XYZ file of C-alpha atoms in Angstrom:
748
model
C -9.922 22.662 -5.997
C -8.037 25.342 -7.937
C -8.977 28.397 -5.773
C -6.116 30.575 -4.316
C -5.499 29.991 -0.481
C -4.817 32.779 1.814
C -1.011 32.007 3.028
C -1.140 30.360 6.517
C -4.869 29.847 6.777
C -5.795 27.415 9.286
C -8.039 24.166 8.373
C -11.583 24.436 10.099
C -11.935 20.618 10.156
C -8.518 19.459 11.287
C -7.062 20.268 14.592
C -3.982 22.695 14.439
C -3.292 22.055 10.883
C -2.236 24.921 8.581
C -2.846 25.113 4.914
C -0.730 26.652 2.255
C -1.099 27.173 -1.524
C 1.684 27.575 -3.917
C 4.005 26.099 -6.433
C 6.989 23.632 -6.410
C 10.158 25.628 -7.290
C 12.605 22.890 -6.654
C 12.577 19.210 -5.589
C 15.548 18.975 -3.384
C 15.318 15.428 -2.234
C 12.963 12.509 -3.617
C 12.530 8.985 -2.419
C 10.615 6.900 -5.135
C 10.167 4.026 -2.770
C 8.325 5.873 -0.096
C 7.423 9.221 -1.715
C 9.346 11.255 0.731
C 10.170 14.568 -0.593
C 12.139 17.968 0.478
C 11.069 20.831 -1.836
C 11.278 24.664 -2.122
C 7.770 25.969 -2.600
C 6.804 29.350 -3.622
C 3.835 30.573 -1.751
C 0.947 32.590 -3.018
C 1.960 35.241 -0.846
C 5.475 35.294 -2.917
C 7.496 33.746 -0.056
C 9.847 30.690 -0.589
C 9.344 27.982 2.013
C 10.751 24.356 2.374
C 8.303 21.591 2.744
C 9.105 18.244 4.031
C 6.950 15.069 3.991
C 5.488 12.117 2.032
C 4.475 13.557 -1.266
C 4.739 11.088 -4.139
C 5.217 12.044 -7.972
C 5.908 15.808 -6.890
C 7.609 17.805 -9.796
C 8.690 21.399 -10.315
C 6.249 23.475 -11.724
C 3.262 21.894 -10.004
C 0.820 23.909 -8.034
C 0.110 22.417 -4.865
C -1.851 22.868 -1.508
C -0.107 21.382 1.778
C -1.523 20.923 5.124
C 0.554 20.603 8.140
C 2.668 22.310 10.817
C 5.606 24.424 11.217
C 8.681 22.687 12.492
C 12.493 23.853 13.372
C 15.340 21.750 11.923
C 18.350 22.491 13.892
C 20.471 23.003 10.941
C 18.127 24.329 8.267
C 15.697 26.313 10.350
C 11.971 26.900 9.813
C 10.464 24.040 7.406
C 7.004 22.996 6.971
C 5.951 19.374 7.647
C 3.351 18.030 5.309
C 0.570 15.814 6.751
C -1.250 15.846 3.581
C -1.570 17.599 0.273
C -3.536 18.020 -3.106
C -2.043 18.660 -6.551
C -3.683 21.212 -9.015
C -2.480 20.559 -12.448
C -1.303 23.660 -14.049
C -3.503 24.936 -16.654
C -1.803 27.807 -18.727
C 0.671 27.013 -21.290
C 3.839 28.072 -19.802
C 2.880 26.309 -16.440
C 2.135 23.183 -18.584
C 5.514 23.365 -20.153
C 7.527 23.893 -17.090
C 5.684 20.820 -15.537
C 6.329 18.657 -18.454
C 9.949 19.750 -18.686
C 10.595 18.991 -15.096
C 11.030 15.161 -15.736
C 7.880 14.277 -13.701
C 6.913 12.028 -16.452
C 9.297 9.348 -17.626
C 9.853 9.610 -21.519
C 9.271 13.391 -21.543
C 12.474 15.601 -21.392
C 12.470 19.220 -22.133
C 12.730 19.059 -25.789
C 10.019 16.783 -26.044
C 7.748 18.725 -23.507
C 8.243 21.757 -26.047
C 7.323 19.901 -28.878
C 4.131 18.474 -27.216
C 3.200 22.147 -25.849
C 3.828 23.571 -29.317
C 1.618 21.041 -30.769
C -1.381 20.765 -28.378
C -0.923 23.996 -25.963
C -3.397 23.991 -23.324
C -4.871 20.665 -24.405
C -1.688 18.713 -23.743
C -2.680 16.978 -20.788
C -5.806 15.740 -22.290
C -3.934 14.507 -25.374
C -1.543 12.619 -23.045
C -4.223 11.038 -21.042
C -6.880 10.027 -23.499
C -5.114 10.155 -27.018
C -1.669 8.812 -26.897
C -1.862 7.774 -30.404
C -1.748 11.631 -31.366
C 1.401 12.029 -29.551
C 3.199 9.429 -31.808
C 2.582 12.006 -34.477
C 5.162 14.380 -32.722
C 8.870 13.946 -33.897
C 10.954 11.573 -31.506
C 7.922 9.753 -29.886
C 6.966 6.337 -31.241
C 3.984 4.509 -30.557
C 5.121 2.519 -27.821
C 6.879 5.448 -26.306
C 3.477 7.303 -26.556
C 1.598 4.483 -24.711
C 4.313 4.440 -22.003
C 4.024 8.159 -21.425
C 0.096 8.027 -21.283
C 0.431 5.126 -18.945
C 2.713 7.034 -16.525
C 0.492 10.222 -16.792
C -2.633 8.223 -15.954
C -0.821 6.622 -12.802
C -0.182 9.879 -11.531
C -3.671 10.969 -12.135
C -4.839 7.916 -10.217
C -2.500 8.681 -7.530
C -3.956 12.096 -7.276
C -7.408 10.777 -7.262
C -6.428 8.585 -4.375
C -4.639 11.453 -2.545
C -7.586 13.513 -2.586
C -10.340 10.578 -1.625
C -8.001 9.085 1.215
C -6.804 12.608 2.337
C -9.796 12.578 5.137
C -8.977 9.149 6.523
C -5.182 8.367 6.031
C -1.737 10.224 5.731
C 0.161 10.174 2.338
C 2.421 7.117 3.406
C -0.691 4.941 3.775
C -2.352 6.160 0.722
C 0.750 5.385 -1.263
C 0.744 1.782 0.254
C -3.085 1.632 -0.818
C -2.476 2.885 -4.277
C 0.586 0.442 -4.816
C -1.739 -2.458 -3.804
C -4.860 -1.638 -5.973
C -3.516 0.916 -8.424
C -6.375 2.814 -10.370
C -9.001 0.884 -8.631
C -8.195 2.019 -5.139
C -11.014 4.466 -4.766
C -13.618 2.327 -6.089
C -12.514 -0.775 -4.016
C -12.402 1.203 -0.804
C -15.963 2.885 -1.464
C -17.420 -0.640 -2.269
C -15.953 -2.311 0.700
C -13.492 -0.134 3.139
C -13.147 -3.460 5.343
C -10.855 -4.676 2.697
C -8.270 -2.149 3.880
C -7.709 -3.856 7.163
C -7.402 -7.301 5.655
C -5.034 -6.348 2.782
C -3.245 -3.174 3.720
C -0.482 -3.104 6.274
C -0.995 -0.513 8.954
C -4.714 0.040 8.409
C -6.489 -1.462 11.629
C -10.298 -2.301 11.808
C -10.901 0.730 13.653
C -9.619 3.009 10.786
C -11.524 1.190 8.229
C -14.730 1.170 10.434
C -14.588 4.904 10.921
C -14.117 5.257 7.075
C -17.194 3.037 6.461
C -19.206 5.102 8.842
C -18.199 8.303 6.914
C -19.146 6.773 3.698
C -22.616 5.837 4.944
C -22.360 2.043 4.979
C -24.745 0.164 7.148
C -23.458 -0.594 10.651
C -24.995 -4.210 10.331
C -23.664 -4.965 6.917
C -22.147 -8.584 6.571
C -18.790 -7.169 5.281
C -18.719 -5.192 8.723
C -19.658 -8.256 10.853
C -17.275 -10.578 9.205
C -14.401 -8.094 9.233
C -14.999 -7.310 12.894
C -14.845 -11.358 13.692
C -11.497 -11.656 11.729
C -10.244 -8.487 13.432
C -11.108 -9.963 16.984
C -9.149 -12.952 16.221
C -6.256 -11.090 14.697
C -6.054 -8.653 17.627
C -6.110 -11.307 20.192
C -3.360 -13.199 18.495
C -1.330 -9.910 18.238
C -2.037 -8.585 21.833
C -2.766 -11.825 23.824
C -0.997 -14.504 21.916
C -4.070 -16.619 21.345
C -3.942 -18.927 18.326
C -8.015 -19.413 18.489
C -10.884 -18.411 20.620
C -13.862 -20.367 21.952
C -16.648 -19.767 19.642
C -19.110 -18.585 22.264
C -16.210 -16.062 23.573
C -15.605 -14.872 20.022
C -19.357 -14.234 18.927
C -19.942 -12.449 22.176
C -16.961 -10.197 22.063
C -17.925 -9.449 18.372
C -21.323 -8.449 19.171
C -20.367 -6.254 21.872
C -17.709 -4.631 19.611
C -19.823 -4.052 16.743
C -23.266 -3.436 18.524
C -25.224 -6.044 16.544
C -27.331 -8.900 17.618
C -25.477 -12.281 18.627
C -27.348 -14.237 16.070
C -26.027 -11.911 13.194
C -22.429 -12.648 14.484
C -22.870 -16.329 14.849
C -24.365 -16.577 11.359
C -21.340 -14.739 10.177
C -19.011 -17.235 11.720
C -20.764 -20.071 10.363
C -20.525 -18.412 6.885
C -16.736 -17.717 7.164
C -16.280 -21.347 8.268
C -18.277 -22.797 5.236
C -15.889 -20.684 3.034
C -12.819 -21.750 5.051
C -11.697 -18.291 5.856
C -12.101 -19.553 9.351
C -11.176 -22.951 10.813
C -11.981 -24.883 13.799
C -11.056 -27.686 16.136
C -12.855 -29.128 19.106
C -11.026 -29.421 22.414
C -12.915 -30.958 25.436
C -16.213 -30.528 23.634
C -15.778 -26.810 23.002
C -15.275 -25.394 19.416
C -12.429 -23.267 18.947
C -12.241 -20.777 15.905
C -9.024 -19.843 14.217
C -7.817 -17.725 11.080
C -6.990 -20.098 8.483
C -3.278 -19.334 8.455
C -3.066 -19.779 12.233
C -4.665 -22.848 12.086
C -2.505 -24.181 9.125
C 0.580 -23.283 11.044
C -0.662 -25.111 14.110
C -1.548 -28.162 12.329
C 1.759 -28.092 10.301
C 3.798 -28.041 13.335
C 2.284 -30.979 15.104
C 2.575 -33.085 11.702
C 5.958 -32.018 11.060
C 7.405 -32.846 14.565
C 5.898 -36.068 14.497
C 7.438 -36.844 11.049
C 10.957 -35.719 12.382
C 10.578 -37.964 15.439
C 9.552 -40.973 13.497
C 12.108 -40.453 10.556
C 15.153 -39.907 12.701
C 17.586 -42.894 13.077
C 18.939 -42.539 16.644
C 22.091 -43.805 18.122
C 22.551 -47.161 20.086
C 22.958 -46.878 23.924
C 26.358 -48.283 23.510
C 27.606 -45.434 21.141
C 26.178 -42.713 23.376
C 27.827 -44.004 26.051
C 31.049 -43.985 24.291
C 30.536 -40.541 22.969
C 29.692 -39.090 26.428
C 32.886 -40.572 28.065
C 34.993 -39.212 25.219
C 33.608 -35.729 25.709
C 34.086 -35.682 29.441
C 37.614 -36.700 28.937
C 38.320 -34.332 26.350
C 36.972 -31.487 28.385
C 38.236 -32.658 31.653
C 34.806 -32.677 33.415
C 31.874 -34.832 34.515
C 28.382 -34.566 33.414
C 25.758 -34.439 35.912
C 22.803 -37.209 35.679
C 20.411 -34.637 34.153
C 22.870 -33.408 31.589
C 23.714 -37.056 30.623
C 20.053 -37.732 30.160
C 19.824 -34.820 28.074
C 22.843 -35.471 25.513
C 21.254 -39.199 25.547
C 17.706 -38.074 24.591
C 19.128 -35.525 21.806
C 21.140 -38.379 20.281
C 18.341 -40.801 20.485
C 15.563 -38.710 19.425
C 14.355 -36.815 16.314
C 12.798 -34.218 18.491
C 14.210 -33.242 22.049
C 13.220 -30.465 24.429
C 15.896 -29.056 27.013
C 14.589 -26.581 29.491
C 15.924 -25.134 32.694
C 16.877 -22.072 34.658
C 20.167 -20.054 34.820
C 23.084 -21.726 36.215
C 21.843 -25.454 35.453
C 24.093 -26.234 32.522
C 22.182 -25.925 29.623
C 25.171 -24.633 27.414
C 27.311 -27.335 28.328
C 24.818 -29.921 26.983
C 24.949 -27.815 24.075
C 28.801 -28.102 23.598
C 28.643 -31.867 24.366
C 26.234 -32.273 21.468
C 28.121 -29.990 18.991
C 31.474 -32.074 19.781
C 29.518 -35.295 19.024
C 27.555 -34.631 16.222
C 30.276 -32.902 14.466
C 32.818 -35.983 15.050
C 30.012 -38.034 13.298
C 30.324 -35.795 10.354
C 26.929 -34.043 10.739
C 26.414 -30.580 9.888
C 24.851 -28.446 12.644
C 22.894 -25.209 12.610
C 22.759 -22.874 15.606
C 19.949 -20.431 15.736
C 17.916 -18.181 18.015
C 14.975 -15.951 17.657
C 16.901 -12.469 17.981
C 20.149 -11.255 17.022
C 21.461 -10.803 20.527
C 20.480 -14.397 21.422
C 22.308 -15.573 18.419
C 25.313 -13.535 19.344
C 25.452 -14.905 22.898
C 24.962 -18.375 21.399
C 27.919 -17.945 18.984
C 30.049 -16.620 21.968
C 29.116 -19.491 24.216
C 29.588 -22.250 21.641
C 32.635 -20.825 19.537
C 30.412 -21.452 16.464
C 28.451 -19.229 14.146
C 24.813 -18.807 15.183
C 22.114 -17.252 13.236
C 18.812 -15.699 13.689
C 15.813 -17.993 12.585
C 15.167 -15.655 9.985
C 18.706 -15.295 8.544
C 18.897 -19.094 8.674
C 15.785 -19.390 6.472
C 17.264 -16.576 4.373
C 14.408 -14.139 4.592
C 13.801 -11.608 1.840
C 10.937 -9.180 0.813
C 8.731 -9.668 -2.155
C 7.975 -6.568 -4.278
C 5.058 -5.786 -2.089
C 7.140 -5.731 0.919
C 5.785 -9.035 2.340
C 8.091 -11.203 4.240
C 9.408 -14.431 2.456
C 11.760 -17.340 3.410
C 13.881 -18.576 0.742
C 14.185 -21.897 2.588
C 11.020 -24.011 2.747
C 9.756 -27.236 1.682
C 11.061 -26.978 -1.901
C 14.361 -25.667 -0.802
C 15.312 -27.549 2.571
C 18.123 -26.861 4.882
C 21.217 -29.119 4.461
C 21.849 -29.532 8.062
C 21.498 -32.847 9.953
C 21.001 -31.093 13.262
C 19.139 -28.025 14.105
C 19.517 -26.374 17.645
C 17.373 -23.505 18.599
C 18.068 -21.553 21.680
C 15.690 -19.242 23.422
C 12.868 -21.517 22.038
C 10.286 -19.888 24.570
C 10.378 -16.714 22.278
C 9.379 -18.584 19.164
C 5.772 -18.181 18.110
C 3.743 -20.339 15.777
C 4.343 -18.610 12.644
C 8.037 -18.654 12.983
C 8.084 -22.335 14.185
C 5.916 -23.445 11.322
C 8.087 -21.578 8.825
C 11.240 -23.059 10.609
C 10.006 -26.891 10.275
C 9.147 -26.230 6.627
C 12.605 -26.035 5.894
C 13.988 -28.768 8.264
C 14.607 -32.181 6.178
C 13.120 -35.488 7.487
C 15.782 -37.443 9.472
C 17.425 -34.347 11.100
C 17.442 -33.878 14.934
C 15.636 -31.081 16.021
C 16.640 -29.698 19.368
C 14.774 -26.940 21.296
C 16.462 -25.254 24.243
C 14.958 -22.609 26.355
C 13.492 -21.690 29.804
C 9.806 -22.503 29.756
C 9.111 -20.372 32.971
C 10.061 -17.302 31.215
C 7.682 -15.108 29.245
C 6.107 -16.864 26.381
C 6.510 -15.629 22.599
C 4.937 -12.181 21.819
C 3.421 -13.722 18.725
C 0.563 -16.290 18.762
C 1.087 -19.482 20.518
C 3.171 -20.936 23.211
C 5.146 -23.312 21.291
C 7.829 -24.527 23.696
C 5.408 -24.868 26.732
C 2.913 -26.889 24.461
C 5.211 -29.132 23.359
C 6.434 -29.905 26.928
C 2.936 -30.380 28.021
C 1.954 -32.642 25.117
C 4.338 -35.350 26.538
C 5.024 -36.322 23.015
C 8.611 -35.789 22.838
C 11.755 -36.499 24.967
C 11.993 -33.508 27.681
C 14.641 -33.015 30.018
C 14.307 -30.024 32.743
C 17.720 -29.245 34.313
C 17.360 -28.235 38.025
C 20.669 -28.548 39.663
C 22.490 -25.270 40.170
C 25.940 -25.878 39.802
C 28.773 -24.876 42.530
C 30.244 -22.149 40.566
C 26.675 -20.491 39.966
C 25.465 -21.025 43.510
C 27.643 -18.092 45.026
C 25.527 -15.871 42.755
C 22.405 -14.251 44.350
C 21.344 -13.302 40.679
C 21.050 -17.040 40.002
C 19.769 -18.238 43.305
C 17.489 -15.405 43.771
C 15.942 -16.445 40.302
C 15.395 -19.935 41.118
C 13.800 -18.639 44.525
C 11.406 -16.513 42.475
C 10.505 -19.219 40.101
C 9.740 -21.525 43.171
C 7.416 -18.814 44.552
C 9.847 -17.773 47.396
C 10.830 -14.323 48.148
C 14.266 -13.244 46.922
C 17.054 -12.545 49.397
C 17.421 -8.577 49.214
C 19.228 -7.763 52.279
C 22.773 -8.939 51.510
C 25.004 -5.938 50.935
C 28.161 -7.501 49.241
C 26.945 -9.735 46.366
C 25.262 -8.968 43.064
C 21.494 -8.502 44.050
C 20.524 -5.204 45.686
C 17.375 -3.556 46.579
C 16.977 0.099 47.235
C 13.354 0.846 48.755
C 11.703 3.906 47.322
C 8.163 4.962 47.829
C 6.751 7.202 45.053
C 7.354 6.732 41.295
C 9.183 10.027 40.978
C 11.671 9.029 43.738
C 12.040 5.613 41.962
C 13.047 7.483 38.506
C 15.258 9.923 40.467
C 17.365 7.060 42.175
C 17.687 5.302 38.831
C 19.143 8.481 37.092
C 21.427 8.988 40.122
C 22.554 5.251 40.211
C 23.376 5.643 36.391
C 25.022 9.038 36.423
C 26.761 9.272 39.681
C 26.599 6.151 42.190
C 27.509 3.278 39.929
C 30.157 5.057 37.915
C 31.823 6.377 41.294
C 31.851 3.063 42.824
C 32.970 0.657 39.720
C 34.456 3.019 37.331
C 33.246 5.385 34.379
C 33.015 2.651 32.080
C 30.179 1.134 34.105
C 27.770 3.592 32.442
C 27.892 1.683 29.226
C 27.173 -1.706 30.902
C 23.672 -0.643 32.793
C 20.295 -1.415 31.347
C 17.154 -0.185 33.001
C 14.304 -2.986 32.394
C 10.824 -1.871 33.497
C 7.620 -4.260 33.640
C 5.670 -1.358 31.506
C 5.758 1.133 29.074
C 3.165 3.297 30.618
C 3.259 4.799 34.195
C 5.288 7.121 36.348
C 8.367 4.397 36.098
C 7.570 2.863 32.840
C 9.895 3.045 29.806
C 8.265 6.143 28.136
C 9.055 8.295 31.432
C 12.292 6.909 31.972
C 13.581 7.172 28.612
C 12.533 11.093 28.770
C 14.202 11.442 32.093
C 17.263 9.461 31.323
C 17.888 11.216 28.193
C 17.638 14.477 29.981
C 20.262 13.465 32.591
C 22.582 11.337 30.472
C 22.472 13.010 27.138
C 21.129 16.625 27.535
C 20.485 19.166 24.760
C 23.722 20.763 23.729
C 24.870 23.085 21.010
C 27.535 20.536 20.045
C 24.913 17.827 19.397
C 22.477 17.571 16.498
C 19.158 16.307 17.133
C 16.077 15.529 14.984
C 12.385 15.239 16.027
C 10.560 12.239 14.513
C 6.939 12.525 15.324
C 6.967 13.196 19.072
C 10.356 11.759 19.789
C 13.722 13.846 19.851
C 16.739 11.774 18.753
C 20.059 13.201 19.673
C 23.716 12.527 18.854
C 24.935 10.202 21.789
C 21.548 8.685 22.515
C 21.314 4.925 23.145
C 18.588 3.610 20.753
C 17.210 0.002 19.894
C 16.096 -1.411 16.773
C 12.692 -2.775 17.138
C 12.241 -5.055 14.201
C 14.440 -7.178 12.066
C 16.035 -5.418 9.097
C 17.944 -7.700 6.929
C 18.593 -4.775 4.291
C 20.342 -2.260 6.363
C 24.003 -2.373 5.514
C 26.849 -2.042 8.102
C 30.504 -1.672 8.028
C 33.012 -2.828 10.838
C 36.786 -2.926 10.589
C 36.948 -2.636 6.805
C 34.441 -5.233 6.521
C 30.712 -4.911 5.677
C 27.594 -6.761 5.825
C 23.681 -6.565 6.198
C 21.338 -6.901 8.930
C 20.315 -5.143 12.056
C 17.847 -7.129 14.300
C 15.102 -6.774 16.711
C 16.638 -5.922 20.167
C 19.963 -4.819 18.913
C 20.934 -1.731 20.984
C 23.371 0.968 19.523
C 24.269 4.771 20.168
C 23.709 7.651 17.682
C 26.995 8.884 16.317
C 26.056 11.550 13.867
C 22.772 13.077 12.626
C 22.920 14.649 8.942
C 19.479 16.544 8.712
C 20.481 17.601 5.104
C 21.081 14.221 3.663
C 18.427 12.732 6.090
C 20.712 10.276 7.643
C 21.505 8.865 10.898
C 24.745 7.150 11.674
C 24.323 4.590 14.480
C 26.884 2.213 15.833
C 25.759 -1.180 17.040
C 28.715 -2.955 18.778
C 31.084 -1.198 16.525
C 28.894 -2.062 13.267
C 28.258 1.442 11.807
C 25.089 1.655 10.262
C 23.362 4.583 8.176
C 19.715 5.007 8.641
C 17.530 6.866 6.443
C 15.066 9.428 8.077
C 12.249 7.048 6.689
C 13.676 4.059 8.773
C 13.207 5.931 12.171
C 10.083 4.226 12.975
C 12.302 1.077 13.539
C 13.965 2.811 16.198
C 13.271 3.570 19.903
C 15.266 5.077 22.706
C 16.667 2.301 24.930
C 18.012 3.931 27.954
C 15.033 1.820 29.572
C 13.287 -1.270 27.743
C 10.579 -3.435 28.767
C 10.871 -6.828 29.978
C 9.264 -8.237 26.953
C 11.806 -6.336 24.712
C 14.718 -7.649 26.804
C 13.904 -11.461 25.998
C 16.948 -13.275 24.609
C 19.295 -10.710 25.749
C 21.689 -10.336 28.765
C 23.216 -7.079 30.114
C 25.964 -6.823 32.602
C 23.959 -4.370 35.127
C 20.184 -4.542 35.070
C 18.315 -1.903 37.266
C 14.570 -2.854 37.593
C 11.841 -0.323 38.862
C 9.303 -2.125 41.164
C 6.109 0.109 41.132
C 2.329 -0.397 40.611
C 1.393 -0.984 37.073
C -1.100 -3.139 35.266
C -1.630 -6.227 37.421
C -1.087 -8.423 34.178
C 2.414 -7.099 34.246
C 2.966 -7.698 37.886
C 3.644 -11.563 37.705
C 6.209 -14.023 38.889
C 7.458 -15.218 35.366
C 7.742 -11.244 34.442
C 9.955 -10.691 37.543
C 11.791 -14.112 36.937
C 12.565 -13.112 33.353
C 13.869 -9.575 34.172
C 16.211 -10.940 36.685
C 17.692 -13.681 34.454
C 18.677 -10.779 31.962
C 21.449 -9.759 34.039
C 25.055 -11.083 34.008
C 26.891 -9.490 36.995
C 24.378 -7.333 38.947
C 20.764 -6.616 39.681
C 19.497 -3.506 41.279
C 15.880 -3.438 42.268
C 14.557 0.087 43.145
C 11.067 0.692 44.729
C 8.613 -0.884 46.759
C 9.190 -4.342 48.263
C 5.412 -5.054 48.571
C 5.478 -4.701 44.761
C 8.118 -7.310 44.554
C 6.416 -9.593 46.947
C 3.214 -9.499 44.920
C 4.847 -10.270 41.806
C 6.445 -13.413 43.481
C 2.996 -14.515 44.869
C 1.267 -13.958 41.583
C 1.927 -16.925 39.450
C -0.815 -15.901 37.134
C 0.256 -17.213 33.714
C -1.123 -15.471 30.829
C -4.168 -17.509 29.299
C -3.571 -18.568 26.007
C -5.998 -20.367 23.897
C -3.819 -22.859 21.607
C -4.550 -26.290 20.305
C -0.977 -27.643 19.857
C -0.718 -29.665 22.732
C -4.134 -31.100 22.463
C -3.341 -32.091 18.746
C -0.265 -33.816 19.918
C -1.728 -35.807 22.773
C -4.885 -36.722 20.891
C -3.233 -38.044 17.851
C -4.306 -35.383 15.483
C -1.050 -35.109 14.030
C -0.810 -38.774 12.915
């Protein structure tokens, strides 16, 4: 490990990586939380280079071997991007003194370092690690301080061992997460059962743990591998296909095929996991369905709590409701339609009420009426939605504060970075009425968390369009609740007069009904531009955004356009579109700084999207400040500062500073997928119609895309694809048990 390495030698076993040996001259920047560092390193060829990457516990004076690639920073020039590294502890007295003087070990400063080295010389490290009581004989070091110093040194030694062991399997960032979880026992735990990694370490999937197990020589038919493979299939099907459970036969057959083992071995493993209650099951129509324990608990809790809310809520009398409705009509100078009155009536009479309907059918009018009535009764009302943009739209429509569900529940992170809600059964929400918009997006896990915080006796009202795409996560809560027939449900179907003139709205309803949309009208808000190939589609979209729409509707139009594609992949998928649109709308310029993160180039002026909720990001707006940028929020990169590793982004005038370590939370957003657009609306939507995966060419996906537009839809592409999507009413098959539980009384 201590051999000198020729400068720039390529690793024979890792494609394209270069290894360089040297010593750390200066630590320019260090993040203790994630281990990211920028350092000056003197190489064995006496050249000073800048290295950047995840290198926890790096200190000046250390000898190090780094593996990675050369990159070019627009401001600071050539740098070496470290993919992985090895530490080599200094052996001579002068190097040991420099290392201990650097502050790398808490409790040892330059003076203390000198005393240690003067006393123990080349044996200093051995004394610190194995004989902390000897340290206390040195002036200025108490027995307690000596123990702390030794513990810190051993922790770093453990990290060095972990870095060496896991180097062949994971990058430094993942290794740091493993070490934080298991400490000094990390290597032994992983050697004994690598499959614990995919169960307990975020970002380590079954495939990576399985590859590690194979290299360590573990048996392919071991019980640990089979049980982990079964749990992996349930997890991946929940994440990718939205299943809450799987039929036992399907699960066993899929696992046997994945693992290459006998079906009987898999079936026995499933039985064993069920006996240990690590898997749960229920029977529906004579078929046994298998769940992960937490998914089963969430589904069971949702059913039980909704039944409790329905029974514990004291509804208003018919006469009182009639009086309240009349008063709201008079105050607003309007007359509610019959379906709207029924919705208001059911919400006031019931503990649980479901309201669904397409665009232009008056769902918001119902919510405003309910707000007026409940607030006049002195009730506290909470308005919430799954995403930040949906919550903003709800706030604007109702002139009341609406929060994301996560913020309503006061989400925070624990020390091990696990998401946690402050509001739960032991700390209930104080509101008497909970109204959730865009409820079709809420999955089982989030619904269970929300219901845990709702107090018995409260009114619980879910509003959404059941014909849109279901939630990304496991379950299909809104659809299951409607299908159960257990709760008061109103579907609004009447399109109001002011909405009938919009082709966006009438075409959305035509699509939802399985009818071909009207695409030949030239002077409305819904247009179709026929194009044959994907290159032509992409070129037309770029021209629309850059030239044609601004020419016709003004330069400000560019800020109002959003491209929404069915797919990430393909010639007109978001990945291709974002590269092309960035090149056309925001090309490289000497006046614009940029930063390459992995394979993505972020440039000043780029439109980007936050792809997960981050409640810790701080923002400033008009001399006000706050926290939280949410999944689906779209902003523009205003400034990139490579030296401070910061990127300033404006989200609806909220200015946020992103550390480069947070860039994995960002994507370009010139084009986004239909799934990512859920819960949001955009003034102008451009939709490419091209051939992609059949599961993405469905009626409800097209319907969802069209209903994202406020003032204009432009479909560019193949009319046959549009027709195919309208005719393809294939709903994503989701295995769930919620509707069955409610129908059959399992929640009683």
